[in-house]
Each structure stands twice: as structure tokens, then as C-alpha cells.
PDB file of C-alpha atoms in Angstrom:
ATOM      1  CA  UNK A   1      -0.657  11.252  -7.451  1.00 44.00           C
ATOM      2  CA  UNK A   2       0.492  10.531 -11.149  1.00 52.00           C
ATOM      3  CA  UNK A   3       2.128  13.606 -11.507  1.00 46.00           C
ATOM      4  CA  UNK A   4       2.526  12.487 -15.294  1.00 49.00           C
ATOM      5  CA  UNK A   5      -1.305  12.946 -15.386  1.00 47.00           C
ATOM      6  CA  UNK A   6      -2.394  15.530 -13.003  1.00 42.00           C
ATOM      7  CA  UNK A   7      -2.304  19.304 -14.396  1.00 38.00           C
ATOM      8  CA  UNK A   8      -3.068  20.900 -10.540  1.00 39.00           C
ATOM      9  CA  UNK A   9      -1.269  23.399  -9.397  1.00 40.00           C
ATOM     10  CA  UNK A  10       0.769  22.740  -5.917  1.00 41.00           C
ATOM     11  CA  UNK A  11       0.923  24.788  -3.242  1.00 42.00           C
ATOM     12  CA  UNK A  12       3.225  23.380  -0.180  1.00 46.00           C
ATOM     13  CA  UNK A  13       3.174  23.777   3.657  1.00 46.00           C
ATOM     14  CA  UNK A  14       6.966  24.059   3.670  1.00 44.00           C
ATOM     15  CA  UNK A  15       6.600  27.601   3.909  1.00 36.00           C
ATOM     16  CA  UNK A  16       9.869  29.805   3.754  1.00 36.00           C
ATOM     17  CA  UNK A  17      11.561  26.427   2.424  1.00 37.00           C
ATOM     18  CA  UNK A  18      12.333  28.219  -1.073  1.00 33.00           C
ATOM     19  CA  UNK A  19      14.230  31.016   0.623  1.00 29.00           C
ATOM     20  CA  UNK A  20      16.468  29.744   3.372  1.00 28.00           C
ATOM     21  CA  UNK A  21      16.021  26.097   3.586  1.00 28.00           C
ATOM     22  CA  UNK A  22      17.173  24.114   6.527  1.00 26.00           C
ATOM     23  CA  UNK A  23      17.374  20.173   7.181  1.00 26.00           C
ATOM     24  CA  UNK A  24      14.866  18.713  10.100  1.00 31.00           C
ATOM     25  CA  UNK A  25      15.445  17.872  13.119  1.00 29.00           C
ATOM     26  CA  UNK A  26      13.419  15.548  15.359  1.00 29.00           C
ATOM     27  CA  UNK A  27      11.518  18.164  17.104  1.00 29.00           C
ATOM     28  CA  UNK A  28      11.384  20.611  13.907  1.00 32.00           C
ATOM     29  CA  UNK A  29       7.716  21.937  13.064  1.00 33.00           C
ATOM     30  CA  UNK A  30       6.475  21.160   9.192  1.00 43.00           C
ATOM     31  CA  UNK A  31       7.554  24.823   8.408  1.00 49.00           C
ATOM     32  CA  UNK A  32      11.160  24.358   8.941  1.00 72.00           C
ATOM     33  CA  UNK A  33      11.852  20.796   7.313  1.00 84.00           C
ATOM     34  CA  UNK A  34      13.349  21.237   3.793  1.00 93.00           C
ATOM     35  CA  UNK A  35      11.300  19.182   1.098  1.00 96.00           C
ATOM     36  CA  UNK A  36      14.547  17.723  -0.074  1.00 97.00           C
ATOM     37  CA  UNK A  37      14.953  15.791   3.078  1.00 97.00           C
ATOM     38  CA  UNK A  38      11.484  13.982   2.562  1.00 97.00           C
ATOM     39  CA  UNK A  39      12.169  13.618  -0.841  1.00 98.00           C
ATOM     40  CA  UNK A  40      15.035  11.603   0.179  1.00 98.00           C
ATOM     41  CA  UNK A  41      13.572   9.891   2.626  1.00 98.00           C
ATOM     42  CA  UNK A  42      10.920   8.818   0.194  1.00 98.00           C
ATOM     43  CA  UNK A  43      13.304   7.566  -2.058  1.00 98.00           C
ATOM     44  CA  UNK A  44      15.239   5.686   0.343  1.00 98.00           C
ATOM     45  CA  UNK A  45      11.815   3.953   1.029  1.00 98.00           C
ATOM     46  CA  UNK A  46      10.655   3.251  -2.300  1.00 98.00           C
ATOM     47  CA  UNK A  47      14.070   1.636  -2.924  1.00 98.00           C
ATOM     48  CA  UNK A  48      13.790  -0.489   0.150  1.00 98.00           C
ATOM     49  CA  UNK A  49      10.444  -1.872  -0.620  1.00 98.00           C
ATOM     50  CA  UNK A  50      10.871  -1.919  -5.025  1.00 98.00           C
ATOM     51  CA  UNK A  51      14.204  -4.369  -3.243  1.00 98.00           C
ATOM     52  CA  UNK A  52      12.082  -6.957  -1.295  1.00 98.00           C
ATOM     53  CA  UNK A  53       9.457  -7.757  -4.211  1.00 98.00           C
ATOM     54  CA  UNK A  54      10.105 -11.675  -5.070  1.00 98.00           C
ATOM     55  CA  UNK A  55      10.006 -12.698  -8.523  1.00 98.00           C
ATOM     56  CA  UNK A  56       6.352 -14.895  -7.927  1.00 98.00           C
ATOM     57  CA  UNK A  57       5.007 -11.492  -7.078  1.00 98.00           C
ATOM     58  CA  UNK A  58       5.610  -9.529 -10.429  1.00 98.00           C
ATOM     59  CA  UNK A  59       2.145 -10.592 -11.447  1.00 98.00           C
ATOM     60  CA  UNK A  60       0.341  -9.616  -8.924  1.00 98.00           C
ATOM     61  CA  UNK A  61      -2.487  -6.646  -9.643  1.00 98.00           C
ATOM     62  CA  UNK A  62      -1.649  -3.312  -7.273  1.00 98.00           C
ATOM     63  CA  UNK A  63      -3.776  -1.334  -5.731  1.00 95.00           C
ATOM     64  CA  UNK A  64      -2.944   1.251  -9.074  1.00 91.00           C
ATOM     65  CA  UNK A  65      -5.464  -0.146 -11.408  1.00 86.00           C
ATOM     66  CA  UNK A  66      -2.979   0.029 -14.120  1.00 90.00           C
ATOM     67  CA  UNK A  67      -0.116  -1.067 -12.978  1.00 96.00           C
ATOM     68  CA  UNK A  68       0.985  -5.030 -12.075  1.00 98.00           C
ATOM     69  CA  UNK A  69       3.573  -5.863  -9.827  1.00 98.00           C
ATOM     70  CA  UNK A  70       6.111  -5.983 -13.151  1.00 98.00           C
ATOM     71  CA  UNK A  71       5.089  -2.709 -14.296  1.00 98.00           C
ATOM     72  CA  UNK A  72       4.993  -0.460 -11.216  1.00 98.00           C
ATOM     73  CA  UNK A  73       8.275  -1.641 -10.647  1.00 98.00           C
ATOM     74  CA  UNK A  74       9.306  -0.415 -13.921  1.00 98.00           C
ATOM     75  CA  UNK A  75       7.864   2.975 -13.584  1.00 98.00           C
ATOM     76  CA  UNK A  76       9.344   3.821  -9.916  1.00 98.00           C
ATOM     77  CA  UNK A  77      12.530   3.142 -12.024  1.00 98.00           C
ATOM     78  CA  UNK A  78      11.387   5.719 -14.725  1.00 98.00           C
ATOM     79  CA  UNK A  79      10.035   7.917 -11.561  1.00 98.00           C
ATOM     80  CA  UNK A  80      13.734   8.429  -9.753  1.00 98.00           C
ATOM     81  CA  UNK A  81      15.021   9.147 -13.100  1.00 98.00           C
ATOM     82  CA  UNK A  82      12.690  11.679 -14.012  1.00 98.00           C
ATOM     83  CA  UNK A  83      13.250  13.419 -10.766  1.00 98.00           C
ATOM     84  CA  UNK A  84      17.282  13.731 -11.610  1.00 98.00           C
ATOM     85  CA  UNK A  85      16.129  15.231 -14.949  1.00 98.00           C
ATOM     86  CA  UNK A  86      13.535  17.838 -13.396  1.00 98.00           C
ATOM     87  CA  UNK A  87      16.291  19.285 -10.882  1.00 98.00           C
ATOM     88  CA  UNK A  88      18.745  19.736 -13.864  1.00 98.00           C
ATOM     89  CA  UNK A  89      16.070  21.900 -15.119  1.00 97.00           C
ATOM     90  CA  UNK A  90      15.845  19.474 -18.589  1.00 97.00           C
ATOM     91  CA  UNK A  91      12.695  18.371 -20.283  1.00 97.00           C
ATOM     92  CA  UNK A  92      10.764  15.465 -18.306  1.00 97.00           C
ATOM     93  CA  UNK A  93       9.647  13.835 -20.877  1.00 97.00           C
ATOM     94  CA  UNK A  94      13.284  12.741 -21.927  1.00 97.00           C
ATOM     95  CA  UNK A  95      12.238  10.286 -19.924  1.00 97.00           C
ATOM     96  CA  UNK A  96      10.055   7.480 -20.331  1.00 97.00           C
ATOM     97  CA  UNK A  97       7.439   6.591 -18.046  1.00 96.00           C
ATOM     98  CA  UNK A  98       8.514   3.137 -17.509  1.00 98.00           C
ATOM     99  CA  UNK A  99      12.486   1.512 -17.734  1.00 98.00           C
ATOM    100  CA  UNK A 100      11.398  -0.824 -19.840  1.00 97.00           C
ATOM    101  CA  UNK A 101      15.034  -1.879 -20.807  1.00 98.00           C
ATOM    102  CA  UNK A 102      15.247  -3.352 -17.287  1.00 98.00           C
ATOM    103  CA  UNK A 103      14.635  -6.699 -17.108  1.00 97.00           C
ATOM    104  CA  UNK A 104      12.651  -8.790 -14.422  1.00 97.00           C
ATOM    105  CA  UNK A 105      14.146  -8.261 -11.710  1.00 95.00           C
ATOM    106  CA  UNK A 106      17.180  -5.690 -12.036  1.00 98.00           C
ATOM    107  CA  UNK A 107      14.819  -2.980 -10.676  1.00 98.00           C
ATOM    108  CA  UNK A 108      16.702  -2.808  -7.670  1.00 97.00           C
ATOM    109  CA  UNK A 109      20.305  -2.711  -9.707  1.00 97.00           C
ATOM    110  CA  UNK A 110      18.396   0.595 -11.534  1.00 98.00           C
ATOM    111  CA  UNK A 111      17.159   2.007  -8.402  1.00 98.00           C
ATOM    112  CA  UNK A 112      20.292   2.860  -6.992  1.00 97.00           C
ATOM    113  CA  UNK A 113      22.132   4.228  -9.328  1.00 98.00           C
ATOM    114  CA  UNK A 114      19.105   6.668  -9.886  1.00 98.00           C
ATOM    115  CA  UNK A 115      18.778   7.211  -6.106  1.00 98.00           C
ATOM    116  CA  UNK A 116      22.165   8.593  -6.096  1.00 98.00           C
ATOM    117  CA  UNK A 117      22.121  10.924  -8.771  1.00 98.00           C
ATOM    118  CA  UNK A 118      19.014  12.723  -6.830  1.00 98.00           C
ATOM    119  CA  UNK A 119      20.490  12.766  -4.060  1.00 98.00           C
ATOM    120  CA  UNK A 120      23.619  14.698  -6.153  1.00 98.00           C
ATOM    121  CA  UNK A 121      21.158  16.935  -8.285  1.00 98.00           C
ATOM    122  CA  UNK A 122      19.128  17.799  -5.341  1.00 98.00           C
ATOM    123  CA  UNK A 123      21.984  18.686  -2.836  1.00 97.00           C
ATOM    124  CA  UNK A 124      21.752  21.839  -3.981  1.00 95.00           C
ATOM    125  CA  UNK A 125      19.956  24.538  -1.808  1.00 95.00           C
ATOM    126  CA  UNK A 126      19.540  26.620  -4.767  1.00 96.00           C
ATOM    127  CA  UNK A 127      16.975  24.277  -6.586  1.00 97.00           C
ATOM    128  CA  UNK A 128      14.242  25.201  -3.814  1.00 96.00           C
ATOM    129  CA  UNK A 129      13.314  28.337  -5.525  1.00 96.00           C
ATOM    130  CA  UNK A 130      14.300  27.720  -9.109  1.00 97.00           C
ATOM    131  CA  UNK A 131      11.595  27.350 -11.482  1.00 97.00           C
ATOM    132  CA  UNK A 132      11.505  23.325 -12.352  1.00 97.00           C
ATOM    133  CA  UNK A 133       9.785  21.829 -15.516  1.00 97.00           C
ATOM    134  CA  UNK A 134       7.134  19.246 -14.428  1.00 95.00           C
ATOM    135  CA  UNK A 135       4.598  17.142 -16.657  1.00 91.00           C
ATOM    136  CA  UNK A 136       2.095  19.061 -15.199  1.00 82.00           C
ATOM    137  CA  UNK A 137       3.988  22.375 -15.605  1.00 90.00           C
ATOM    138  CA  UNK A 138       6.190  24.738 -14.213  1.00 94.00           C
ATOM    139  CA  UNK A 139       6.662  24.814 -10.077  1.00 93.00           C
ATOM    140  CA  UNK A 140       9.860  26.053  -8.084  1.00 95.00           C
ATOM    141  CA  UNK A 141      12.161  23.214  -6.619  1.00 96.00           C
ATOM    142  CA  UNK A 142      10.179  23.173  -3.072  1.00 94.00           C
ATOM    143  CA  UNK A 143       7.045  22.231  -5.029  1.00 92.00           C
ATOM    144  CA  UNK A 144       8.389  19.884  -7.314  1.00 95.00           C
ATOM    145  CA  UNK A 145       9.732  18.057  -4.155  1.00 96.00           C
ATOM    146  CA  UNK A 146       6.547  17.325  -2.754  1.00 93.00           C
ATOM    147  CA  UNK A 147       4.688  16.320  -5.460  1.00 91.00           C
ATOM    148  CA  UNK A 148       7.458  13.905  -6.039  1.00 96.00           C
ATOM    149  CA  UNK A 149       7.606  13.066  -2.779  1.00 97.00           C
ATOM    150  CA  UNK A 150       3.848  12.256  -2.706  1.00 94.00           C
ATOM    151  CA  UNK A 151       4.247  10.190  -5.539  1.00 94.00           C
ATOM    152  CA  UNK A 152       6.730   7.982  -4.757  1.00 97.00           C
ATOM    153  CA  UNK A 153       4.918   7.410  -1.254  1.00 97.00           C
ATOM    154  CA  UNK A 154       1.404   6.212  -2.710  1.00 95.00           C
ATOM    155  CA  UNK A 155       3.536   4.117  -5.186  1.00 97.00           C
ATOM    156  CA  UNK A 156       5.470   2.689  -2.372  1.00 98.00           C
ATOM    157  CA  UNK A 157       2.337   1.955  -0.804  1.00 98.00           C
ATOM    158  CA  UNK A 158       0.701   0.296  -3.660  1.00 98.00           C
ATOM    159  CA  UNK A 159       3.924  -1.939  -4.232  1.00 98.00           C
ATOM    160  CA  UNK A 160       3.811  -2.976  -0.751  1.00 98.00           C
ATOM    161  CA  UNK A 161       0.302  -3.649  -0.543  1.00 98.00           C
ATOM    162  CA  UNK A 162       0.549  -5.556  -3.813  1.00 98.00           C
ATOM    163  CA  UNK A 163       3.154  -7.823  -1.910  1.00 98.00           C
ATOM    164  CA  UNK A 164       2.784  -8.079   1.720  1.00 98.00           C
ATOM    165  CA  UNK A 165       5.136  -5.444   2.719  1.00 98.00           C
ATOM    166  CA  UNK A 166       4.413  -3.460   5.918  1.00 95.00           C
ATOM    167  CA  UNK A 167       7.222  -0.425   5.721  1.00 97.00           C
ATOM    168  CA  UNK A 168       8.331   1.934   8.308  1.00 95.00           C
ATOM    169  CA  UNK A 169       6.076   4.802   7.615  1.00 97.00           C
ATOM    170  CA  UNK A 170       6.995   8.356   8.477  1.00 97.00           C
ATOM    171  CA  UNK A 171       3.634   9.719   9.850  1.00 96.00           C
ATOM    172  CA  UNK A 172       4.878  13.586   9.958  1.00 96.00           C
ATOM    173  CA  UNK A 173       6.505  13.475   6.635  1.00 97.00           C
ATOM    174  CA  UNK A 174       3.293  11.959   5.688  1.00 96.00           C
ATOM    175  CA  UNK A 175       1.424  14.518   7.540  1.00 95.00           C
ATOM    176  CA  UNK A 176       2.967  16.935   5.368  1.00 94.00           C
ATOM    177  CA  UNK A 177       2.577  15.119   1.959  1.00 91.00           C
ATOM    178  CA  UNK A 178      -1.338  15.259   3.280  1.00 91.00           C
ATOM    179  CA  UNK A 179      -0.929  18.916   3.545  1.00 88.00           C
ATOM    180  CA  UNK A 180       0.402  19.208  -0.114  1.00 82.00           C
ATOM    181  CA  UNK A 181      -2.327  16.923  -2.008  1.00 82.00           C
ATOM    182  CA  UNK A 182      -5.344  18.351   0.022  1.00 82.00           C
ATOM    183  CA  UNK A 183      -4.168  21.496  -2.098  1.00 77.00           C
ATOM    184  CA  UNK A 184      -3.172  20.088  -5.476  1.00 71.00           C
ATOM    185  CA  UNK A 185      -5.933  17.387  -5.558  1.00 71.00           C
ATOM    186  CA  UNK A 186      -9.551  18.398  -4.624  1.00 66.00           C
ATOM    187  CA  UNK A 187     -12.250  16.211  -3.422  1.00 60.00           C
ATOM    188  CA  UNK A 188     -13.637  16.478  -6.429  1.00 60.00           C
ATOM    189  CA  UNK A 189     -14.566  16.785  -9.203  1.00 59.00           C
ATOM    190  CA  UNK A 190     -12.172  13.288 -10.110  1.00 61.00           C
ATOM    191  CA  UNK A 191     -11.812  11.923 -13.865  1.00 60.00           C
ATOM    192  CA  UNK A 192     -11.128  13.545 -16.902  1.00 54.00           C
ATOM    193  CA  UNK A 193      -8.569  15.921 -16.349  1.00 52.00           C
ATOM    194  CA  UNK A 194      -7.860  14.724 -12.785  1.00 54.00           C
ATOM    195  CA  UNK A 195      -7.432  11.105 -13.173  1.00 57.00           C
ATOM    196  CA  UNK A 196      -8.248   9.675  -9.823  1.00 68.00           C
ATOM    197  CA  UNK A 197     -10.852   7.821  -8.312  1.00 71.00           C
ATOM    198  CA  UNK A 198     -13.141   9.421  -5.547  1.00 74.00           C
ATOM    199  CA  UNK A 199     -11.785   9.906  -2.179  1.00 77.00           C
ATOM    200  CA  UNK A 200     -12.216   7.183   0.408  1.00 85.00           C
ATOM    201  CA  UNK A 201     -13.407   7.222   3.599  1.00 88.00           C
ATOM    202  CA  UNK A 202     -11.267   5.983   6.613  1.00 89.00           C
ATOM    203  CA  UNK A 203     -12.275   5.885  10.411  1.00 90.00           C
ATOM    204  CA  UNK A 204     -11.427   7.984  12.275  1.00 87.00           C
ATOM    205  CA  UNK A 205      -7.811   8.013  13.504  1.00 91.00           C
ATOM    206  CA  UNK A 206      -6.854   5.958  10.887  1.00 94.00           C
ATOM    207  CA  UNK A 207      -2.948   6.161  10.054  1.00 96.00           C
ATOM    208  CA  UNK A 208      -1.436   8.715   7.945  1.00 96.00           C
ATOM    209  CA  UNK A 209      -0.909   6.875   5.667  1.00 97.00           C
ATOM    210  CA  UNK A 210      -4.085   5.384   5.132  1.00 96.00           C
ATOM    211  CA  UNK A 211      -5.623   9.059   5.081  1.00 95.00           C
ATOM    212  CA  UNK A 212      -3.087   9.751   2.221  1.00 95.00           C
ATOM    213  CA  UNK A 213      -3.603   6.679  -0.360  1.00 95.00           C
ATOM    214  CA  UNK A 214      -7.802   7.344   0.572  1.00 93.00           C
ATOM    215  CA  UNK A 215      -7.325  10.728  -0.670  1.00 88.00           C
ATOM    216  CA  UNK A 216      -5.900   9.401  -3.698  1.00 88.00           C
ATOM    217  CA  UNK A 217      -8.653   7.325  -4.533  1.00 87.00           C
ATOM    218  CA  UNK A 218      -7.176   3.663  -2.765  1.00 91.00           C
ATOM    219  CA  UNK A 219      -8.736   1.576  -0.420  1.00 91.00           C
ATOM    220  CA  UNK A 220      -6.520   1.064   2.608  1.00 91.00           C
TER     221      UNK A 220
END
């Protein structure tokens, strides 16, 4: 999901999450993990993978129609940032959609920098319930977290597709980011206002993750 697009509303299945949060364990039910720990987690992820691209791969096309190897890269950069700026409660569109100041191949150097200043903004339990200023609108902390963390994800996954990357997929955080954009992102209608392609269909027990970027329109 292009949250910088979509105008949807989110709804999350971290219920009670805005109220009294708590961090997961292993053996914690979707109810009782706190969207800020998958938000890190997808971070730490995207990071991982946006630091393994090789400079003969920032030409490559991506699964994201719009976006080559170079310029994904450039928006995850503009994506972390934007997240730092949303939990401050400050406008979104302060930031630019892509870090185009970054140079080939210093996405990595950018990415941590804005990696830890999420991680600082977001420690706060607080921003769960506080009303957050999104592209797409106004959602408390708890949604804002999964939308972000949904967004980062499919990104992750089109960067690695784009260059032969096979990361270490959650499946239940995934689970739950499938939970999120089966609310905020209907089957259809798609275009126009919802900028996505259709839905794919996967076989059955296909991986999480290849249910996810199918729902978003990608072909697995």
C-alpha cells in the first residue's frame, strides 16, 4: 500500500493496543502484540534488504510499476523519514516522497540514521492512541503503525524481488498486516482513487507473504 496515495480508512486487529499496549511475546495472540513492535521489525527488515542491493542492480524494474531499483531505494529512504515526522504529530508532507539528495548508493548510510529516530519517536506508549496526521488523513498511532508497517513490507518485498533477495519473513506479523489491508483496501473497486491493480490469485496455502503482495495487486 502507497499510503501517499490511498485515502481508505484503517481499521486494525491490534485491538486494545491504543489503550494499554504491551510488547509480544513468542506465544502472544495478534490482540496483544503492540503495532510498534512490527513496525520495528519492519524497519529493521527493510533496512537489511535496501543494504544488500549491489550497484548493477539499481536499474533493474520492481515489481512496483513505478519504481526502478534506484528509485524505490530512494523512497524507503523518504518512507522511514516520514514515519519520524507522523509520530511527532508534524505535517507529512514536510517530507518528500523520495531522498533524492542521496546519492547512488548511500541509501543504506540514510537508512539508519532514520531507523533510529523511529525507533526514538515511537518509544513512546502514548503515540498508540494519539491522533497522527497521515497522507491519507487522520488515524491514532496504532493505525498509523500498521499501515506503515504494511508499507514498508510490500516495498521490502518488491526490492527483494527486484534483486534476488529471499528475506526472513515474519508470517504472523504478516498475518496481521493481512488483517489490516483486507480492511483498508477492498477487492475492489481498484484505480482511480485506490491506485492498485486487481487482486491476485495465489494457491492455496501459499505463504503469507505471497497472500499479502497478491492483495496488493503483485504477482508473487
Amino acid at each position: 500500500m502507497d499510503i501517499n496515495k490511498t485515502e481508505q480508512r484503517v481499521e486494525t486487529p491490534y485491538s486494545g493496543a491504543t489503550s494499554s499496549p504491551s510488547f509480544p511475546s513468542s506465544s502472544s495472540a495478534p490482540s496483544s502484540v503492540d503495532p510498534r513492535a512490527d513496525l520495528t521489525a519492519a524497519v529493521e527488515l527493510a533496512g537489511r534488504t535496501l543494504a544488500a542491493v549491489r550497484p548493477e542492480q539499481y536499474d533493474a524494474p520492481t515489481p512496483c510499476e513505478e519504481f526502478d531499483v534506484r528509485r524505490l531505494s530512494s523512497h524507503l529512504v523518504a518512507v522511514v523519514r516520514r514515519i519520524s515526522v507522523i509520530g511527532r504529530g508534524e505535517d507529512p508532507f514536510s517530507v518528500p516522497s523520495f531522498a533524492d539528495e542521496v546519492a547512488d548508493g548511500g541509501w543504506a548510510a540514510a537508512w539508519e540514521p532514520g531507523a533510529r529516530e523511529v525507533a526514538r519517536v515511537w518509544a513512546d506508549p502514548g503515540i498508540l492512541g494519539r491522533q497522527l496526521h497521515l497522507p491519507m488523513g487522520v488515524l491514532p498511532g496504532a493505525a498509523a503503525a500498521a499501515v506503515y508497517t504494511h508499507e514498508l513490507t510490500v516495498h521490502t518485498w518488491d526490492l527483494a524481488k527486484a534483486t534476488g533477495q529471499d528475506p526472513d519473513w515474519d508470517p504472523a506479523l504478516i498475518e496481521r498486516v493481512i488483517g489490516v489491508v483486507r480492511h483498508a483496501l477492498p477487492a475492489e473497486p481498484r484505480g482511480g482513487r485506490i491506485p492498485f491493480a486487481d487482486a491476485v490469485a495465489v494457491a492455496p496455502g501459499a505463504r503469507a507473504i505471497d497472500r499479502l503482495v497478491a492483495w496488493a495487486g503483485r504477482r508473487p
